[in-house]
Coordinates of C-alpha atoms in Angstrom, one line a residue:
X1306 CA 15.0 -20.1 -36.1
X1307 CA 18.1 -17.9 -36.7
X1308 CA 15.8 -14.9 -37.0
X1309 CA 14.3 -15.8 -33.7
X1310 CA 17.7 -16.1 -32.1
X1311 CA 18.8 -12.7 -33.5
X1312 CA 15.6 -11.0 -32.3
X1313 CA 16.0 -12.5 -28.8
X1314 CA 19.6 -11.2 -28.5
X1315 CA 18.2 -7.7 -28.5
X1316 CA 16.6 -8.5 -25.2
X1317 CA 19.4 -10.6 -23.8
X1318 CA 20.6 -7.9 -21.4
X1319 CA 17.0 -6.8 -20.5
X1320 CA 15.3 -10.1 -19.9
X1321 CA 12.0 -10.4 -18.0
X1322 CA 11.8 -13.8 -16.5
X1323 CA 8.5 -14.4 -14.7
X1324 CA 7.8 -17.3 -12.3
X1325 CA 4.6 -18.8 -10.7
X1326 CA 3.0 -18.6 -14.1
X1327 CA 1.1 -21.9 -14.2
X1328 CA -2.6 -22.0 -13.3
X1329 CA -2.1 -25.2 -11.2
X1330 CA 0.2 -23.3 -8.8
X1331 CA -1.3 -22.9 -5.3
X1332 CA 0.5 -19.6 -4.7
X1333 CA -1.5 -16.5 -3.8
X1334 CA 0.7 -14.4 -6.0
X1335 CA 1.4 -15.2 -9.7
X1336 CA 3.2 -13.7 -12.7
X1337 CA 6.2 -12.5 -10.6
X1338 CA 9.3 -10.6 -11.5
X1339 CA 12.4 -10.5 -9.3
X1340 CA 14.2 -7.3 -8.4
X1341 CA 17.7 -7.4 -6.9
X1342 CA 18.3 -4.6 -4.3
X1343 CA 21.7 -2.9 -4.5
X1344 CA 22.3 -0.9 -1.3
X1345 CA 24.7 1.4 -3.1
X1346 CA 21.7 3.1 -4.7
X1347 CA 20.8 4.8 -1.5
X1348 CA 22.6 7.6 0.2
X1349 CA 22.4 6.5 3.9
X1350 CA 24.9 7.8 6.5
X1351 CA 25.6 4.3 7.6
X1352 CA 26.0 1.1 5.5
X1353 CA 27.9 -1.4 7.7
X1354 CA 27.7 -4.3 5.2
X1355 CA 26.8 -4.7 1.6
X1356 CA 23.4 -6.5 1.8
X1357 CA 21.8 -8.5 -0.9
X1358 CA 18.0 -8.7 -1.2
X1359 CA 15.7 -10.2 -3.9
X1360 CA 12.2 -8.7 -4.0
X1361 CA 9.2 -10.3 -5.8
X1362 CA 6.7 -8.1 -7.7
X1363 CA 3.6 -10.1 -8.5
X1364 CA 0.0 -10.0 -9.5
X1365 CA -2.6 -11.3 -7.1
X1366 CA -5.3 -13.8 -8.0
X1367 CA -8.0 -11.1 -7.8
X1368 CA -6.2 -9.2 -10.6
X1369 CA -5.8 -12.2 -12.9
X1370 CA -9.1 -11.6 -14.7
X1371 CA -8.0 -8.1 -15.6
X1372 CA -4.8 -9.4 -17.4
X1373 CA -5.5 -9.0 -21.1
X1374 CA -4.2 -11.8 -23.3
X1375 CA -2.7 -10.1 -26.4
X1376 CA -2.3 -11.6 -29.8
X1377 CA 1.5 -11.1 -30.0
X1378 CA 2.6 -14.7 -30.4
X1379 CA 4.6 -15.2 -33.7
X1380 CA 4.8 -18.9 -33.2
X1381 CA 4.6 -21.6 -30.5
X1382 CA 7.6 -23.9 -30.4
X1383 CA 7.3 -27.3 -28.7
X1384 CA 10.0 -28.7 -26.4
X1385 CA 10.8 -31.3 -29.0
X1386 CA 11.4 -28.6 -31.6
X1387 CA 13.6 -26.6 -29.2
X1388 CA 15.6 -29.7 -28.5
X1389 CA 16.1 -30.4 -32.2
X1390 CA 17.6 -26.9 -32.5
X1391 CA 20.0 -27.5 -29.6
X1392 CA 18.4 -24.7 -27.6
X1393 CA 19.4 -24.8 -23.9
X1394 CA 17.3 -23.7 -20.9
X1395 CA 19.8 -20.9 -20.2
X1396 CA 19.1 -19.6 -23.7
X1397 CA 15.4 -19.7 -23.1
X1398 CA 15.9 -17.6 -20.0
X1399 CA 17.9 -15.0 -22.0
X1400 CA 14.8 -14.8 -24.3
X1401 CA 12.6 -13.8 -21.3
X1402 CA 11.0 -17.2 -21.0
X1403 CA 9.3 -17.7 -17.6
X1404 CA 11.4 -19.4 -15.0
X1405 CA 8.8 -22.2 -14.6
X1406 CA 9.0 -23.0 -18.3
X1407 CA 12.8 -23.0 -18.4
X1408 CA 12.8 -25.4 -15.4
X1409 CA 10.4 -27.8 -17.0
X1410 CA 12.3 -27.6 -20.3
X1411 CA 15.5 -28.6 -18.3
X1412 CA 13.6 -31.5 -16.8
X1413 CA 12.5 -32.5 -20.3
X1414 CA 16.1 -32.4 -21.6
X1415 CA 17.4 -34.6 -18.8
X1416 CA 14.7 -37.2 -19.1
X1417 CA 14.0 -37.4 -22.8
X1418 CA 13.7 -41.1 -22.8
X1419 CA 11.3 -41.2 -19.9
X1420 CA 9.4 -37.9 -20.1
X1421 CA 5.7 -37.6 -19.4
X1422 CA 3.0 -36.4 -21.9
X1423 CA 2.8 -33.2 -19.7
X1424 CA 6.3 -32.1 -20.8
X1425 CA 5.9 -33.3 -24.4
X1426 CA 2.9 -31.0 -24.9
X1427 CA 4.6 -27.9 -23.4
X1428 CA 5.8 -25.1 -25.7
X1429 CA 7.6 -21.8 -25.8
X1430 CA 5.9 -18.7 -27.1
X1431 CA 7.9 -16.9 -29.7
X1432 CA 6.7 -13.3 -29.0
X1433 CA 6.9 -9.9 -30.6
X1434 CA 9.0 -7.3 -28.9
X1435 CA 8.4 -5.8 -26.3
X1436 CA 5.9 -8.5 -25.1
X1437 CA 7.0 -11.2 -22.7
X1438 CA 5.6 -13.8 -20.2
X1439 CA 3.1 -16.6 -20.7
X1440 CA 0.9 -16.1 -23.8
X1441 CA 3.0 -12.9 -24.5
X1442 CA 0.5 -10.9 -22.4
X1443 CA 2.9 -8.5 -20.6
X1444 CA 4.8 -5.4 -21.5
X1445 CA 6.1 -2.1 -20.0
X1446 CA 5.2 1.3 -21.2
X1447 CA 8.1 3.2 -22.9
X1448 CA 10.9 1.3 -21.2
X1449 CA 11.6 -1.5 -23.6
X1450 CA 15.3 -0.7 -23.6
X1451 CA 15.6 -0.8 -19.8
X1452 CA 15.9 -3.8 -17.5
X1453 CA 13.4 -4.5 -14.7
X1454 CA 16.0 -3.4 -12.1
X1455 CA 16.2 -0.1 -13.9
X1456 CA 12.5 0.3 -14.1
X1457 CA 12.0 -0.3 -10.3
X1458 CA 14.9 2.1 -9.5
X1459 CA 13.4 4.8 -11.7
X1460 CA 10.0 4.4 -10.2
X1461 CA 11.2 4.7 -6.6
X1462 CA 13.5 7.7 -7.4
X1463 CA 10.8 9.6 -9.2
X1464 CA 7.7 8.9 -7.0
X1465 CA 5.6 12.1 -7.0
X1466 CA 3.4 13.3 -4.2
X1467 CA -0.1 11.8 -3.8
X1468 CA -2.7 14.1 -5.2
X1469 CA -6.4 14.3 -4.4
X1470 CA -8.4 11.8 -6.3
X1471 CA -5.4 9.5 -7.1
X1472 CA -5.7 5.8 -6.5
X1473 CA -3.5 4.6 -3.6
X1474 CA -2.7 1.2 -2.1
X1475 CA -5.2 0.5 0.7
X1476 CA -5.9 -2.3 3.2
X1477 CA -9.3 -3.5 2.0
X1478 CA -10.1 -6.4 4.3
X1479 CA -11.9 -4.4 7.0
X1480 CA -15.4 -4.3 5.5
X1481 CA -17.0 -2.3 8.3
X1482 CA -14.2 0.3 8.7
X1483 CA -15.2 3.9 8.3
X1484 CA -12.4 6.4 8.8
X1485 CA -11.7 10.1 8.3
X1486 CA -8.8 9.3 6.0
X1487 CA -9.3 8.1 2.5
X1488 CA -8.3 4.6 3.4
X1489 CA -5.9 2.7 5.7
X1490 CA -2.5 1.4 5.0
X1491 CA -1.7 -2.2 6.2
X1492 CA 0.8 -0.6 8.7
X1493 CA -2.2 1.0 10.5
X1494 CA -3.6 -2.4 11.4
X1495 CA -2.9 -3.5 15.0
X1496 CA -0.7 -0.4 15.7
X1497 CA -2.5 0.3 19.0
X1498 CA -4.2 3.4 17.5
X1499 CA -7.8 3.2 16.6
X1500 CA -8.4 4.6 13.1
X1501 CA -11.7 3.0 12.2
X1502 CA -14.7 4.6 13.9
X1503 CA -15.8 1.1 15.1
X1504 CA -12.3 0.2 16.2
X1505 CA -12.1 -2.8 13.8
X1506 CA -8.5 -2.1 12.8
X1507 CA -7.5 -3.1 16.4
X1508 CA -9.8 -6.2 16.8
X1509 CA -8.1 -9.5 17.9
X1510 CA -4.7 -7.9 17.9
X1511 CA -4.2 -9.2 21.5
X1512 CA -3.7 -12.6 19.9
X1513 CA -0.4 -11.4 18.4
X1514 CA 0.8 -10.2 21.7
X1515 CA 0.2 -13.6 23.3
X1516 CA 2.6 -15.3 20.9
X1517 CA 5.6 -16.9 22.6
X1518 CA 9.0 -17.5 21.0
X1519 CA 11.5 -20.3 21.2
X1520 CA 14.7 -20.0 23.4
X1521 CA 16.8 -19.4 20.3
X1522 CA 14.5 -16.6 19.0
X1523 CA 14.1 -12.9 19.8
X1524 CA 10.5 -11.7 20.5
X1525 CA 9.7 -8.4 18.8
X1526 CA 7.4 -5.9 20.5
X1527 CA 4.5 -7.0 18.3
X1528 CA 4.9 -10.7 19.2
X1529 CA 6.8 -11.6 16.0
X1530 CA 9.7 -14.1 16.4
X1531 CA 13.0 -13.8 14.7
X1532 CA 16.3 -15.8 15.0
X1533 CA 18.3 -14.6 18.0
X1534 CA 21.3 -13.9 15.8
X1535 CA 19.3 -11.2 14.0
X1536 CA 19.0 -9.2 17.2
X1537 CA 21.1 -6.0 17.2
X1538 CA 23.0 -7.2 14.1
X1539 CA 22.7 -4.4 11.6
X1540 CA 21.0 -1.1 12.7
X1541 CA 20.0 -0.1 9.2
X1542 CA 18.2 -3.4 8.5
X1543 CA 15.9 -4.4 11.3
X1544 CA 14.2 -7.8 10.9
X1545 CA 11.2 -7.2 13.2
X1546 CA 8.3 -5.6 11.3
X1547 CA 8.1 -3.0 14.1
X1548 CA 11.9 -2.4 14.0
X1549 CA 12.3 -3.2 17.7
X1550 CA 15.2 -5.6 17.2
X1551 CA 17.5 -2.6 16.5
X1552 CA 18.4 0.6 18.4
X1553 CA 16.4 3.7 17.9
X1554 CA 17.9 6.8 16.4
X1555 CA 18.7 5.6 12.9
X1556 CA 17.4 8.2 10.5
X1557 CA 17.0 6.0 7.4
X1558 CA 13.2 5.7 7.5
X1559 CA 13.0 9.4 6.4
X1560 CA 14.3 8.2 3.0
X1561 CA 12.1 5.2 2.6
X1562 CA 10.0 6.9 -0.1
X1563 CA 12.9 6.1 -2.4
X1564 CA 13.9 2.7 -1.1
X1565 CA 12.1 -0.6 -2.2
X1566 CA 14.2 -2.7 0.3
X1567 CA 12.7 -4.8 3.1
X1568 CA 13.8 -2.3 5.7
X1569 CA 11.2 0.1 4.3
X1570 CA 8.5 -1.6 2.3
X1571 CA 7.9 -4.4 4.9
X1572 CA 8.1 -2.3 8.1
X1573 CA 5.8 -0.5 10.4
X1574 CA 6.4 2.5 12.6
X1575 CA 7.8 1.9 16.1
X1576 CA 5.2 1.2 18.8
X1577 CA 4.6 3.8 21.5
X1578 CA 5.7 6.7 19.3
X1579 CA 3.3 9.3 17.9
X1580 CA 4.1 8.6 14.2
X1581 CA 2.1 8.5 11.1
X1582 CA 2.8 5.7 8.5
X1583 CA 3.4 7.2 5.1
X1584 CA 2.6 3.9 3.3
X1585 CA 6.1 3.3 2.1
X1586 CA 8.1 2.7 5.3
X1587 CA 8.7 6.3 6.2
X1588 CA 7.1 7.4 9.5
X1589 CA 6.3 11.1 9.9
X1590 CA 6.0 13.0 13.1
X1591 CA 4.0 16.1 13.8
X1592 CA 7.1 18.1 14.8
X1593 CA 10.0 16.6 12.9
X1594 CA 8.9 15.6 9.4
X1595 CA 6.1 15.1 6.9
X1596 CA 5.5 12.3 4.4
X1597 CA 7.5 12.8 1.2
X1598 CA 4.6 11.3 -0.7
X1599 CA 2.0 13.5 0.9
X1600 CA 0.0 10.7 2.5
X1601 CA -0.3 12.5 5.8
X1602 CA -2.5 15.1 4.1
X1603 CA -6.0 14.4 5.4
X1604 CA -7.6 14.0 2.0
X1605 CA -10.9 12.2 2.0
X1606 CA -13.4 11.3 -0.7
X1607 CA -15.7 13.9 1.0
X1608 CA -15.4 17.3 -0.6
X1609 CA -17.3 18.9 2.3
X1610 CA -14.8 17.6 4.9
X1611 CA -11.9 18.6 2.7
X1612 CA -13.2 22.1 2.5
X1613 CA -13.6 22.3 6.3
X1614 CA -10.1 20.8 6.8
X1615 CA -8.7 23.4 4.6
X1616 CA -10.5 26.3 6.4
X1617 CA -9.5 25.2 9.9
X1618 CA -6.0 24.0 9.0
X1619 CA -6.8 20.8 10.9
X1620 CA -3.4 19.3 10.5
X1621 CA -0.1 21.2 10.3
X1622 CA 1.0 18.9 7.5
X1623 CA -2.0 19.6 5.4
X1624 CA -1.3 20.5 1.8
X1625 CA -1.7 24.3 1.8
X1626 CA -1.0 24.7 -1.9
X1627 CA -3.8 22.2 -2.7
X1628 CA -6.1 24.0 -0.3
X1629 CA -5.4 27.3 -1.9
X1630 CA -6.7 25.9 -5.2
X1631 CA -9.5 23.8 -3.8
X1632 CA -10.8 26.3 -1.2
X1633 CA -9.5 29.7 -2.2
X1634 CA -12.8 31.4 -1.3
X1635 CA -14.0 32.0 2.2
X1636 CA -17.4 30.6 1.4
X1637 CA -16.1 27.4 -0.1
X1638 CA -17.8 25.4 2.7
X1639 CA -21.2 26.7 1.5
X1640 CA -20.2 25.7 -2.0
X1641 CA -19.2 22.1 -1.2
X1642 CA -21.5 21.3 1.8
X1643 CA -25.2 20.7 1.9
X1644 CA -27.5 22.8 4.2
X1645 CA -27.0 20.3 7.0
X1646 CA -23.2 19.9 7.3
X1647 CA -21.8 16.6 8.4
X1648 CA -18.1 17.0 9.3
X1649 CA -16.8 13.4 9.3
X1650 CA -13.5 14.3 10.8
X1651 CA -15.2 15.3 14.0
X1652 CA -17.1 12.0 14.6
X1653 CA -17.1 11.1 18.3
X1654 CA -17.8 7.4 17.8
X1655 CA -18.6 5.2 14.9
X1656 CA -22.3 6.1 15.0
X1657 CA -22.3 9.5 16.8
X1658 CA -21.9 12.5 14.5
X1659 CA -22.5 16.2 14.7
X1660 CA -24.6 18.0 12.1
X1661 CA -24.1 21.7 11.6
X1662 CA -26.3 24.4 9.9
X1663 CA -24.3 25.4 6.9
X1664 CA -25.5 29.0 6.9
X1665 CA -24.6 29.4 10.6
X1666 CA -21.3 27.5 10.6
X1667 CA -18.5 29.8 11.6
X1668 CA -14.8 29.2 12.0
X1669 CA -12.5 31.3 14.2
X1670 CA -8.9 30.6 15.3
X1671 CA -9.0 27.3 17.3
X1672 CA -12.8 27.2 17.6
X1673 CA -15.9 26.4 15.5
X1674 CA -19.6 27.1 16.1
X1675 CA -21.7 24.5 18.0
X1676 CA -23.5 21.8 16.1
X1677 CA -27.3 22.0 15.7
X1678 CA -27.9 18.3 16.0
X1679 CA -26.3 15.3 17.7
X1680 CA -27.2 12.1 15.7
X1681 CA -26.7 8.5 16.7
X1682 CA -27.8 4.9 16.1
X1683 CA -30.9 4.6 18.3
X1684 CA -30.4 0.8 18.6
X1685 CA -27.1 1.3 20.3
X1686 CA -28.4 3.8 22.7
X1687 CA -31.6 2.2 24.1
X1688 CA -31.3 3.9 27.5
X1689 CA -30.7 7.3 25.9
X1690 CA -33.3 10.1 25.5
X1691 CA -35.7 9.3 22.6
X1692 CA -34.9 10.9 19.2
X1693 CA -36.4 14.3 18.5
X1694 CA -35.9 14.1 14.7
X1695 CA -34.6 11.6 12.2
X1696 CA -32.0 12.9 9.7
X1697 CA -29.7 11.0 7.3
X1698 CA -31.0 7.6 8.6
X1699 CA -29.9 8.5 12.1
X1700 CA -31.8 9.4 15.3
X1701 CA -31.0 13.0 16.3
X1702 CA -31.6 15.4 19.1
X1703 CA -31.1 19.2 19.2
X1704 CA -27.8 20.0 20.9
X1705 CA -29.5 22.3 23.5
X1706 CA -31.6 19.3 24.6
X1707 CA -28.5 17.7 26.0
X1708 CA -28.3 20.2 28.9
X1709 CA -25.1 21.9 27.6
X1710 CA -26.6 25.4 27.2
X1711 CA -23.4 27.1 28.6
X1712 CA -21.4 25.8 25.6
X1713 CA -21.4 28.1 22.6
X1714 CA -18.3 26.9 20.6
X1715 CA -16.2 23.8 20.1
X1716 CA -12.4 24.2 20.7
X1717 CA -9.9 22.3 18.6
X1718 CA -6.1 22.1 18.6
X1719 CA -3.7 21.1 15.9

């Protein structure tokens, strides 16, 4: 036991105490670690008070099956054995024991004479460094000498730009959503801007706006209710998700890519302002700023659309360096697109799309050639002209059949 104690002292200053680790817990999140936010880490122009925040980082139920149980357990020690060695619950915590287990052990110590079989059969896993947590199944890569606080701080300070093909956090609950972006962030749901072609990201949002607050509460613009004493209390730390409880003009969101605090990670962009959510609390505008993480680049999973976006410089914030690599040749559209070119960014409605002839597709400053076909879902356009041809599982008509012969180009602005 002495060897165990000496080994554990190595990790005493870098303990990893998880909680919500039992399978009978009814929490959506499990296997959580706590991070204490120190406001002094961030170089803001205004820090009126020293705020304290504790943030949970957890696994979701859907990820639990992917957590590998490793054989890193040296020995399992029962609560009775721990008690016989005069081990305290505080000492267990210093050994990176889960908080749930330390709490149950404390209950066991205080009720030894009347303890249930449940507590008698519980045990502590003596693990091999650097493993920790229940069944010794967790570890960090190359940071065994750092605390969890240091790990989170390093991660946020060194976040690189999002590159094409990288996995990013997405809101996955809109099963019917199709969008020109690679995916939607949760901040783009119910933000009064339609991002899905079928508008599903704005369905039922009116129910939020009908919410009423109590007399001692402040009603945020989005219908959320917060205690009245939080209204106009600290400008750098709004409590409404949409930040409407504090005055505008605070410039901290521009630094949110390095800040894990509630004011960034749990906030949306202000309503009524043409801003793009960067996925980390920062809100970019077309004229003032771009996302530090590069999320405002219109990267899609469609190489053809990426090639066209690069050629027409569709957004000012588009990653020109990436485009120079991806689409350095003038004929890159012919390389990445099929003979019938479907430019997903130019969809008019969920089911209406324009098909271009690749060999005749031309791009000039602020204009592109007309499409050859206009395709649509025939079931949704019963009173429309019958289809001339069927392409890509859609009903289509030649563009000139729509009576728009005088048009010869599409104009676009960015």
